Short mmCIF file of C-alpha atoms in Angstrom, two decimals:
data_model
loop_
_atom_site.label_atom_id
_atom_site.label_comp_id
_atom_site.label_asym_id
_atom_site.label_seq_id
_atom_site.Cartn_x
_atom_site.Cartn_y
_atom_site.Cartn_z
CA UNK A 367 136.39 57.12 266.34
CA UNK A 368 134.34 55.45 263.82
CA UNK A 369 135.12 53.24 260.82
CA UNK A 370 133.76 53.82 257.66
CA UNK A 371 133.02 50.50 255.12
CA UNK A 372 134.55 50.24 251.72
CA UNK A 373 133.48 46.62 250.89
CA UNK A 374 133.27 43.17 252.22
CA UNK A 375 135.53 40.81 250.19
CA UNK A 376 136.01 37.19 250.38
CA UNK A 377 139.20 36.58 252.23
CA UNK A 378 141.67 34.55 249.97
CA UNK A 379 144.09 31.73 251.24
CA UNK A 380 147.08 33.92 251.93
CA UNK A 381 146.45 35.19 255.34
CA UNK A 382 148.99 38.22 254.65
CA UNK A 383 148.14 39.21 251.05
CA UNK A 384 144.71 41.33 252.26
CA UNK A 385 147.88 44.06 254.40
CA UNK A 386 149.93 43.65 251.00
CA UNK A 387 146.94 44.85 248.92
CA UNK A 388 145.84 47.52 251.47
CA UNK A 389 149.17 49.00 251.93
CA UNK A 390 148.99 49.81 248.75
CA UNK A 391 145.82 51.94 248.52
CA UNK A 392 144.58 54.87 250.32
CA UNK A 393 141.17 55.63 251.42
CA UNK A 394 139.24 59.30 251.26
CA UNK A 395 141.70 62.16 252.28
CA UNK A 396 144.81 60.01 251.80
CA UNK A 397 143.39 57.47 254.82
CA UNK A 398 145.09 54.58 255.52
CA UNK A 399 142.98 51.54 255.19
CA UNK A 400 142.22 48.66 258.01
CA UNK A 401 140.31 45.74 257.69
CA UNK A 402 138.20 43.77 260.12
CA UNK A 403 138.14 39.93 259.31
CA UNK A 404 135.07 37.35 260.38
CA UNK A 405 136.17 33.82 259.38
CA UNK A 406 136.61 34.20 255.39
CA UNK A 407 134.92 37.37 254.97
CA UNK A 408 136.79 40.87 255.47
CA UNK A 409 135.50 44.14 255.67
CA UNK A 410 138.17 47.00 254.29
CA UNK A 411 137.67 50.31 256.59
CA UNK A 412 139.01 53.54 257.80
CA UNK A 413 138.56 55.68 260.34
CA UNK A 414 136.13 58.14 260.09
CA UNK A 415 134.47 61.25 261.88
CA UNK A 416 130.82 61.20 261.00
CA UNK A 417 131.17 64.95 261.03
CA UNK A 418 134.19 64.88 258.58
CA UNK A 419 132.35 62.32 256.19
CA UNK A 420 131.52 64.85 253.56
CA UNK A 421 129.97 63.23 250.21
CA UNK A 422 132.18 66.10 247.75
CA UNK A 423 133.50 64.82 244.25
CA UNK A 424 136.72 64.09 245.80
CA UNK A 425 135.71 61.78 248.54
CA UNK A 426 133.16 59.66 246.84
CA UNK A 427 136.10 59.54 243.66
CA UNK A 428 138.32 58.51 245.97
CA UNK A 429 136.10 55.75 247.59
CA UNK A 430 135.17 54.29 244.14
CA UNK A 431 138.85 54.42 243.44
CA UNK A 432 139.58 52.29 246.67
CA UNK A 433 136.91 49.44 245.56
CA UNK A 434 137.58 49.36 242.12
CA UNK A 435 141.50 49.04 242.48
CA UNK A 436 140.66 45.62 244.96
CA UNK A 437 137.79 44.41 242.65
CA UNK A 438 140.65 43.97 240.30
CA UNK A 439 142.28 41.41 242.64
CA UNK A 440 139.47 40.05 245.37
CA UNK A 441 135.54 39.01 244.63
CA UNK A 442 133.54 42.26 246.66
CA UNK A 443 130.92 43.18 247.51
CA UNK A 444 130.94 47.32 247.22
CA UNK A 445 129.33 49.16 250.22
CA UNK A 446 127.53 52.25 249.72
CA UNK A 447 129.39 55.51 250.45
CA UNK A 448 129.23 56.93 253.90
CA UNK A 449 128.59 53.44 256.03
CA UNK A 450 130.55 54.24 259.18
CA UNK A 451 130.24 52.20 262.52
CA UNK A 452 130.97 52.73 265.76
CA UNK A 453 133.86 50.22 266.69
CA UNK A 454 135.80 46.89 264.78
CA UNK A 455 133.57 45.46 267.33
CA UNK A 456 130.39 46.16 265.65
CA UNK A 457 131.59 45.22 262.36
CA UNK A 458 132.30 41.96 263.36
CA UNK A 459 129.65 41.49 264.93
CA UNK A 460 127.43 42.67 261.81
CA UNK A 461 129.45 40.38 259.78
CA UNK A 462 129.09 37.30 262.29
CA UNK A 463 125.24 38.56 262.36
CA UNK A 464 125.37 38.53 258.34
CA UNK A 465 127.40 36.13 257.44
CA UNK A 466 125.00 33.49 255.11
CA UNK A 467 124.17 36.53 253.37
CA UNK A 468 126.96 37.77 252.58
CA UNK A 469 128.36 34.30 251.25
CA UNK A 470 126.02 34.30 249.00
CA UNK A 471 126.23 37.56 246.97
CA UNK A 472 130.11 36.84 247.17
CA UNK A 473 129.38 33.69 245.58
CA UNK A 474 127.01 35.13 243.24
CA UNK A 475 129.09 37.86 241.80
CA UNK A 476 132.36 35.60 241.76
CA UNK A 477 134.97 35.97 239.03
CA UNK A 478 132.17 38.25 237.21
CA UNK A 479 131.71 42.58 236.74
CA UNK A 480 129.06 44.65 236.11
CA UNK A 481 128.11 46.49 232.90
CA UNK A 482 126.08 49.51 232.12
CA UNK A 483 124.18 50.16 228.92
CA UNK A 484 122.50 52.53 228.31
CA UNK A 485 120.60 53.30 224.87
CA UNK A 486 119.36 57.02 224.06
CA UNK A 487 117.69 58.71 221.47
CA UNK A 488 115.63 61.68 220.65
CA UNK A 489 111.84 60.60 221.08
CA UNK A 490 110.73 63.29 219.64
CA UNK A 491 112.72 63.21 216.34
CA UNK A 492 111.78 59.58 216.26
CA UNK A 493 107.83 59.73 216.55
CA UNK A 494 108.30 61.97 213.79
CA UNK A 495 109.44 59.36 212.02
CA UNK A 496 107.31 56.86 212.89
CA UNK A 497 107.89 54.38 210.08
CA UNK A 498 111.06 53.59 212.45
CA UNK A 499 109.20 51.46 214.73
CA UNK A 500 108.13 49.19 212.31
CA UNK A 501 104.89 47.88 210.88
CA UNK A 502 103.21 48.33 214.02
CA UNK A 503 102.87 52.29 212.92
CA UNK A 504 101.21 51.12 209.73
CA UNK A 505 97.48 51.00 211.90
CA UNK A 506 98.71 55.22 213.54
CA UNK A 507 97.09 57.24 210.99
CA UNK A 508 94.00 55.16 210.00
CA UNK A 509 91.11 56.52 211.20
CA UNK A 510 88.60 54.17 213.73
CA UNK A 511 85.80 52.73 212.55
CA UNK A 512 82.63 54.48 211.59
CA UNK A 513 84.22 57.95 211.93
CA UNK A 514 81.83 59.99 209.62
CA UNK A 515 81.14 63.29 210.82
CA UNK A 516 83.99 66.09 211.70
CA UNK A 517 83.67 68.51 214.51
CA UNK A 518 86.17 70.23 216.73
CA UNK A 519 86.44 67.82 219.54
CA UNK A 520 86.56 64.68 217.12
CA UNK A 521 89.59 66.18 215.44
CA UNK A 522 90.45 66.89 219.09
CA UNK A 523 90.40 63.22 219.69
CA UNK A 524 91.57 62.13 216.08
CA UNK A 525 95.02 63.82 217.32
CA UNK A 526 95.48 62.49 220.69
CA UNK A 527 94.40 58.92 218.96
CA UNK A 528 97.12 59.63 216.29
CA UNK A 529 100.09 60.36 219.56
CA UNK A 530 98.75 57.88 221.72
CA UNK A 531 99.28 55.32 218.81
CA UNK A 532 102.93 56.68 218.12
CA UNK A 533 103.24 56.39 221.69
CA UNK A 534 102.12 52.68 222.18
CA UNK A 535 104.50 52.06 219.10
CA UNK A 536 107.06 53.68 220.68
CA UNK A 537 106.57 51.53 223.45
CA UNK A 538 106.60 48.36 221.34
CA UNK A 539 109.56 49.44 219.96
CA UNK A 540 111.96 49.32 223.05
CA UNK A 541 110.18 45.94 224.20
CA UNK A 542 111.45 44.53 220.76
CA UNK A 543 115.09 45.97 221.37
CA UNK A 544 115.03 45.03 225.02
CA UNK A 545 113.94 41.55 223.16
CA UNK A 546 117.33 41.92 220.82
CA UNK A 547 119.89 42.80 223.40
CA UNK A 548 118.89 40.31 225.76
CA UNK A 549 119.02 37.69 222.24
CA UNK A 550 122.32 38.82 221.31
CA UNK A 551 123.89 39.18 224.73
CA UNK A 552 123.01 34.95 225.53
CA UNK A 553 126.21 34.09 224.19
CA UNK A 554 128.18 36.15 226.35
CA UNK A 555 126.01 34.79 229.22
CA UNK A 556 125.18 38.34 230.67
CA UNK A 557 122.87 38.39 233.36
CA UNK A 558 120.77 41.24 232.26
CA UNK A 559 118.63 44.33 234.11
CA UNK A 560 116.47 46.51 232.14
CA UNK A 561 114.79 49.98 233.18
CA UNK A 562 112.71 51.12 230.12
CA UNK A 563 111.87 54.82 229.00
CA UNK A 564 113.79 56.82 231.69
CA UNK A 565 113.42 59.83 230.28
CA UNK A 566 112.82 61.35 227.12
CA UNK A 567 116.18 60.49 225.67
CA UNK A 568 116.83 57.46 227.53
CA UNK A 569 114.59 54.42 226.66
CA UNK A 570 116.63 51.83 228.05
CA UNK A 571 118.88 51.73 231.03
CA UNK A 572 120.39 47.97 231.41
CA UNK A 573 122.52 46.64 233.52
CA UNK A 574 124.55 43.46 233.39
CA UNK A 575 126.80 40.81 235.78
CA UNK A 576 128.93 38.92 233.15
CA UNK A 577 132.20 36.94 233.55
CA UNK A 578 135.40 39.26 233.59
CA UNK A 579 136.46 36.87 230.09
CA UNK A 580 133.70 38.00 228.57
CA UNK A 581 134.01 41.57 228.56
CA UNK A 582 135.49 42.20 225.05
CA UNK A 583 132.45 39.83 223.86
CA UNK A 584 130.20 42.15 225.39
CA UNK A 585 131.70 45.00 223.90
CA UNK A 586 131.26 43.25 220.38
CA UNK A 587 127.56 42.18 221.07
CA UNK A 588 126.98 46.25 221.56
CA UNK A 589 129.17 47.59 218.57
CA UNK A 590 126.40 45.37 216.40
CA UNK A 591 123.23 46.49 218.04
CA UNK A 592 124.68 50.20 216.92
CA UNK A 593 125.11 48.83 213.36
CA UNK A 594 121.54 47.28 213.77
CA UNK A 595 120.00 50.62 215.30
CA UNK A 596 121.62 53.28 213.51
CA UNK A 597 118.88 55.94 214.84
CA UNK A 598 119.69 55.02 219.01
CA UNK A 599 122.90 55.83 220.78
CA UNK A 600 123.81 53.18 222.46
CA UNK A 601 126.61 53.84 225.48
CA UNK A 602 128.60 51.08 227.21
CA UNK A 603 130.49 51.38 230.54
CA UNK A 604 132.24 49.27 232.79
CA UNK A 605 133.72 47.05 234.20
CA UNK A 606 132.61 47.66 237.35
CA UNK A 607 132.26 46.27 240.77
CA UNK A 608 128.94 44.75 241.41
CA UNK A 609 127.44 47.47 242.88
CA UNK A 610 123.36 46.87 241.43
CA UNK A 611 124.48 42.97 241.84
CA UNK A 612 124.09 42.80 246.00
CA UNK A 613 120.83 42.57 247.13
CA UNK A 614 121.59 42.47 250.74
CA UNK A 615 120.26 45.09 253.12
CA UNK A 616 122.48 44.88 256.37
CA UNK A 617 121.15 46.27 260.14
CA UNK B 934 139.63 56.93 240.25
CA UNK B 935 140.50 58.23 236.74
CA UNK B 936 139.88 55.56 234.39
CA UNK B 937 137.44 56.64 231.60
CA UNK B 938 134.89 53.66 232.28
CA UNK B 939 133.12 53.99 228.51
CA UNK B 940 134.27 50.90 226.69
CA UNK B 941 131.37 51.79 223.66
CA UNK B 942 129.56 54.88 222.28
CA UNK B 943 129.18 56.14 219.09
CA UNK B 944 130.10 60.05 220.60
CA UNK B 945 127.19 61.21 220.13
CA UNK B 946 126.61 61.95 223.79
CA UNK B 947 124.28 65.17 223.40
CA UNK B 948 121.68 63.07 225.43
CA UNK B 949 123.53 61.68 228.29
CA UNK B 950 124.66 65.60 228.60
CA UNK B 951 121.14 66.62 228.63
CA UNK B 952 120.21 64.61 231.86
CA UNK B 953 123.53 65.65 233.10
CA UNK B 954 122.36 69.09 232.91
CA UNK B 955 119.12 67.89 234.55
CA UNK B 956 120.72 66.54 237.31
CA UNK B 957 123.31 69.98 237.42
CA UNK B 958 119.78 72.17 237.41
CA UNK B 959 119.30 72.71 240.98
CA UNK B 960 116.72 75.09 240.41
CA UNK B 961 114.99 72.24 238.48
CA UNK B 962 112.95 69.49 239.39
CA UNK B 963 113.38 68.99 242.91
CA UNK B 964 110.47 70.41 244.94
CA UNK B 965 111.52 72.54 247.62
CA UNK B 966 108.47 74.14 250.17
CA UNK B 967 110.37 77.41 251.72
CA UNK B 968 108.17 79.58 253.79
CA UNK B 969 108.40 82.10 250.99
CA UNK B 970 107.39 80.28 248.17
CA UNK B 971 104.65 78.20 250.03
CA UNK B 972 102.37 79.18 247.97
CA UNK B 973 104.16 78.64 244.35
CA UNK B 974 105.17 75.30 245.84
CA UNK B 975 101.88 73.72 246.51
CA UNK B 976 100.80 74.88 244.05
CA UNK B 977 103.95 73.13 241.73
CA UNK B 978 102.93 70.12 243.77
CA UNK B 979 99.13 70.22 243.64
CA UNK B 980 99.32 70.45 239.33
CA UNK B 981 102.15 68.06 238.99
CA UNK B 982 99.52 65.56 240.35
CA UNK B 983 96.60 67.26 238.66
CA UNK B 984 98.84 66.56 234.99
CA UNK B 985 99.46 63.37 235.98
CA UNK B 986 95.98 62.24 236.73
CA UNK B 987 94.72 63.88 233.25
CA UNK B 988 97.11 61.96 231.39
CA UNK B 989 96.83 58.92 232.24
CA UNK B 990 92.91 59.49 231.83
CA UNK B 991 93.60 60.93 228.33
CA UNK B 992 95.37 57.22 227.80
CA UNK B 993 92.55 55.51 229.11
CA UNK B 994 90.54 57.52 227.22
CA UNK B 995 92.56 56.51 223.61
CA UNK B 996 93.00 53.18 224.62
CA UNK B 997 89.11 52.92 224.53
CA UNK B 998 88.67 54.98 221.54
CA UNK B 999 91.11 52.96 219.76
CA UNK B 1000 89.47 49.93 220.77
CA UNK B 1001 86.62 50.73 218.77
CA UNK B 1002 83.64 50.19 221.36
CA UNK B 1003 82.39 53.94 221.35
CA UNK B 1004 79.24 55.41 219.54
CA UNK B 1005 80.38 58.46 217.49
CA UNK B 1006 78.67 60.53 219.95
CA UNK B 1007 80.57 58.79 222.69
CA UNK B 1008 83.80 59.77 221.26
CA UNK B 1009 82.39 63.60 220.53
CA UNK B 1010 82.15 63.90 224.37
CA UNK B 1011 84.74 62.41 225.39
CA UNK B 1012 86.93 64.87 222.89
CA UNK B 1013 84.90 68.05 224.30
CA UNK B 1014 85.73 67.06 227.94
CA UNK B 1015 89.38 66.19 227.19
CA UNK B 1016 89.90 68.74 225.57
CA UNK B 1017 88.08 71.26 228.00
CA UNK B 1018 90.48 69.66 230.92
CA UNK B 1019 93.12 70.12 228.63
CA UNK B 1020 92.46 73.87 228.01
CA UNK B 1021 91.57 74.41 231.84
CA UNK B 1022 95.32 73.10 232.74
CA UNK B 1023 96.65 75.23 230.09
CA UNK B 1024 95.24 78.34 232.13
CA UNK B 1025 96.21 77.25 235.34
CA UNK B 1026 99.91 76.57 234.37
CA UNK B 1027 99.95 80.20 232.93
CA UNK B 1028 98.54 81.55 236.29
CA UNK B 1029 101.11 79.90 238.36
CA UNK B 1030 103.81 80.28 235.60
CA UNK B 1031 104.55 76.97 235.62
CA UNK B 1032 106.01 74.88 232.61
CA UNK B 1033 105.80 71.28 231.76
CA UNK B 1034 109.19 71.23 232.60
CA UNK B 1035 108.57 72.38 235.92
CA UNK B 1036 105.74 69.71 236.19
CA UNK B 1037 108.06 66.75 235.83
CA UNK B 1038 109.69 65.46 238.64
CA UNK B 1039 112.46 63.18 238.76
CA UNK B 1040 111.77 60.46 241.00
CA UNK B 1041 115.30 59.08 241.24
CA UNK B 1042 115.59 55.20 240.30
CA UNK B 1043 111.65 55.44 238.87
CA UNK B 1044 113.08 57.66 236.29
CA UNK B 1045 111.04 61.02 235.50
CA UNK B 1046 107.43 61.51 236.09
CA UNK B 1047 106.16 61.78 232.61
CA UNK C 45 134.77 69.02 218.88
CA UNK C 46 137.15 66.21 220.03
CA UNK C 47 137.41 67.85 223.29
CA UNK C 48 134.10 68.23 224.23
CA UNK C 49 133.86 64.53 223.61
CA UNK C 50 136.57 64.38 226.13
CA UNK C 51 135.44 66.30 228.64
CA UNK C 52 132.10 64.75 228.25
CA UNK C 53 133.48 61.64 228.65
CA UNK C 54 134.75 61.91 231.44
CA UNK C 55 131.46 63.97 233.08
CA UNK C 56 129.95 60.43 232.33
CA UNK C 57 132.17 58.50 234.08
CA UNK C 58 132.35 60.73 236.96
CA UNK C 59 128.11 60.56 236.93
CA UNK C 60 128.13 56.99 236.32
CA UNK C 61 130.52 56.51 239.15
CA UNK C 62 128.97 58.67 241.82
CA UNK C 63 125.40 56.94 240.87
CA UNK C 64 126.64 53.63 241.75
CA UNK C 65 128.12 54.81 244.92
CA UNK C 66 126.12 57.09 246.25
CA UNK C 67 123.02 54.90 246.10
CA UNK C 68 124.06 51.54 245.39
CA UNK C 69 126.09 48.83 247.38
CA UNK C 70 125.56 46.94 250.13
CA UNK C 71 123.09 49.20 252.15
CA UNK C 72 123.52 49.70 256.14
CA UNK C 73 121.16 50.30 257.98
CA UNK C 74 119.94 50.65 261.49
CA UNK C 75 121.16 52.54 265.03
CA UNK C 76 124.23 50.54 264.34
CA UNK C 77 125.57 52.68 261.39
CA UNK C 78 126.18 56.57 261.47
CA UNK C 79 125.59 56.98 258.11
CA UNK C 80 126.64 59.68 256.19
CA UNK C 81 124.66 59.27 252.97
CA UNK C 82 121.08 59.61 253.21
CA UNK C 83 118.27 59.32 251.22
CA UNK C 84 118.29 63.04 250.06
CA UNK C 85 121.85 62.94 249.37
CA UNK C 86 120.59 60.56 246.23
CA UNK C 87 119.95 62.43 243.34
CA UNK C 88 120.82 65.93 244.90
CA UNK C 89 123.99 64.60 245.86
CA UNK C 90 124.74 63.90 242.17
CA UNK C 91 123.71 67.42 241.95
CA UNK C 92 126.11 68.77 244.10
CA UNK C 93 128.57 66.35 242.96
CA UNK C 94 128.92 67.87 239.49
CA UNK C 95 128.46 70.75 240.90
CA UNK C 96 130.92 72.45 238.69
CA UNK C 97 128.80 75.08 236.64
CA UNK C 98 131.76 75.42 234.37
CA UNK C 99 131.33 72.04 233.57
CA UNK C 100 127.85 72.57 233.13
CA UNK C 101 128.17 75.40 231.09
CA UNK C 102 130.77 73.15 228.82
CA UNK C 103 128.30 70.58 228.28
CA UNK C 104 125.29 73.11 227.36
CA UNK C 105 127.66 75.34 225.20
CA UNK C 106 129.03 72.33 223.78
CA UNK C 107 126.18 71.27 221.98
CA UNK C 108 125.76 73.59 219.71
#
């Protein structure tokens, strides 16, 4: 019988409040959750049948459930879905094995949750437009240098010039508001991610680790980069558990 | 868990429902090689990479144009052969009845292709 | 209108959610773990995940 991971969490002083907090919850299909504790760190599990470990919408909902309910009471460290080992033996010895490095994200992510921005808009629509970007699109539609003759392929090339200018702009453009958020989110001392042009609608997909206090500030800091960029979307959600915070790859 | 985790948006969510449907299409952009459509898939595979390439060479291409180092006649032939790769990728996406849709492949955290 | 917001809403969530644990996390690896969630499972797991087509449908039909 295996045991599947939930998270690791930093054991608190009370010896018996981890059972108290655990009786509480239940794991995927109504499991009852166990823990296995190495020193000050504690790894919340269930039993699990590889075979029975399906990834559906109600398992994994039911998992995220499970961590976010004891992020709201212990500093974690979320495991990914579907990390099931042989015995409580193994996981303590993984833990023992692990143990400096998994101290450290704990202490890292401490007292703090994780947001996600993300900012969309139609490209399209908005290289269209491309006075948007600012003055940078003032050089798109002037011709290069010395340009005298026309032909077929130097119109050709006049109109890939003119896209791969809007392009570039484009480009600038989400730099500059990368630039802003990161700005405007300093006094709310987020600890910022950025992933930039996605897709065509999303040009920025952020993440951040900020201080549980700070979350309302957060939410401020975006409700004026909306006012500031009427022609993005910008989407917010959280708090969550640190899940792009742990950079720890256990074996 | 069935908190709504959106603390901000203006609800204007038509693009976040977009790459939802993306990620819903499972005809879409994942590549899959059956035995029966080998063929269609290679070939899906072969021009994805073939699209790629002649992009970023058309950028290369621009950024050197727009630097403003090329004779006129430089640029002319540069245009014809751009635009002759251009038209020759045109025909082969009709002949495999392939889209640019079809030519962009998510690659997971690196976002899509192009 | 309202309810499409809704419903949308809560796709998001439910995406955002099964992003973060379906590939995020602390990640084990190794003969030690019998994992469940592979690489593949990534981004066609999300797939599967809202794999709803009603929902689907909602979202497509709901934009215009």
């Amino acid at each position: 019988m295996g045991k599947m991971i939930y998270s690791i969490i930093k054991a608190s002083e009370e010896p018996t409040q981890i059972t108290e907090v655990l009786s509480g919850l239940r794991g995927i299909s109504g499991a009852n959750l166990e823990f296995v504790q190495c020193a000050d760190i504690i790894a919340v599990t269930c039993s699990a049948e590889r075979k029975e470990v399906v990834a559906d919408r109600s398992n994994t909902l039911d998992y995220a459930g499970v961590i976010d309910e004891l992020s709201k009471t212990c500093t974690l460290l979320p495991v990914r879905f579907g990390s099931v080992m042989e015995s409580e033996d193994d996981i303590l010895k993984m833990l023992e094995r692990n143990y400096q490095g998994i101290q450290n994200n704990l202490d890292k992510v401490e007292g703090k949750v994780e947001f996600g921005l993300k900012v969309f808009c139609d490209t399209e629509k908005l290289k269209s437009r491309p006075e948007i970007f600012g003055e940078e699109n003032i050089k798109i539609f002037d011709k290069p240098p010395g340009r005298q003759n026309n032909s077929v392929y130097l119109d050709y090339v006049n109109k890939k010039l003119i896209e791969y200018r809007i392009e570039e702009a484009l480009l600038l453009f989400v730099n500059s508001v990368i630039k802003e958020i990161t700005d405007c989110c300093i006094s709310v001392g987020a600890n910022g991610k950025f992933r930039k042009m996605v897709n065509q609608n999303n040009i920025i997909d952020a993440l951040f680790l900020v201080e549980r206090s700070k979350t309302n500030g957060l939410i401020g800091v975006v409700k004026e980069l909306q006012v500031k960029y009427p022609d993005l979307d910008f989407i917010l959600t959280g708090p969550w558990p640190p899940y792009n915070f742990v950079d720890i790859t256990i074996s | 868990m069935s908190e709504n985790k959106i603390l901000f948006s203006t609800g204007n969510l038509d693009g976040l429902a977009e790459d939802i449907g993306k990620m819903t299409d499972t005809e879409g952009s994942k590549l899959k090689l059956h035995p029966d459509n080998a063929d269609s898939g290679l070939a899906k595979l072969v021009l994805t990479l073939v699209e790629l390439i002649r992009k970023l060479v058309e950028k290369q291409a621009m950024r050197r144009v727009d630097g403003g180092s090329l004779t006129d006649e430089e640029v002319e032939r540069l245009g014809e052969t751009l635009m002759k790769l251009e038209m020759k990728m045109e025909e082969l996406k009709k002949h495999f009845n392939l889209t640019d849709r079809d030519l962009n492949l998510n690659l997971g955290p690196l976002g899509d292709l192009m | 209108m309202n309810e499409n917001v809704i419903d949308r809403s809560r796709d998001i969530t439910i995406l955002e959610v099964l992003d973060r644990v379906l590939n995020k996390g602390v990640i084990l690896t190794g003969d030690i773990v019998i994992s469940v969630a592979d690489v593949d499972l990534i981004y066609l797991g999300v797939k599967l995940m809202l794999s709803s087509v009603e929902t689907m449908e909602k979202l497509k039909a709901g934009k215009h």
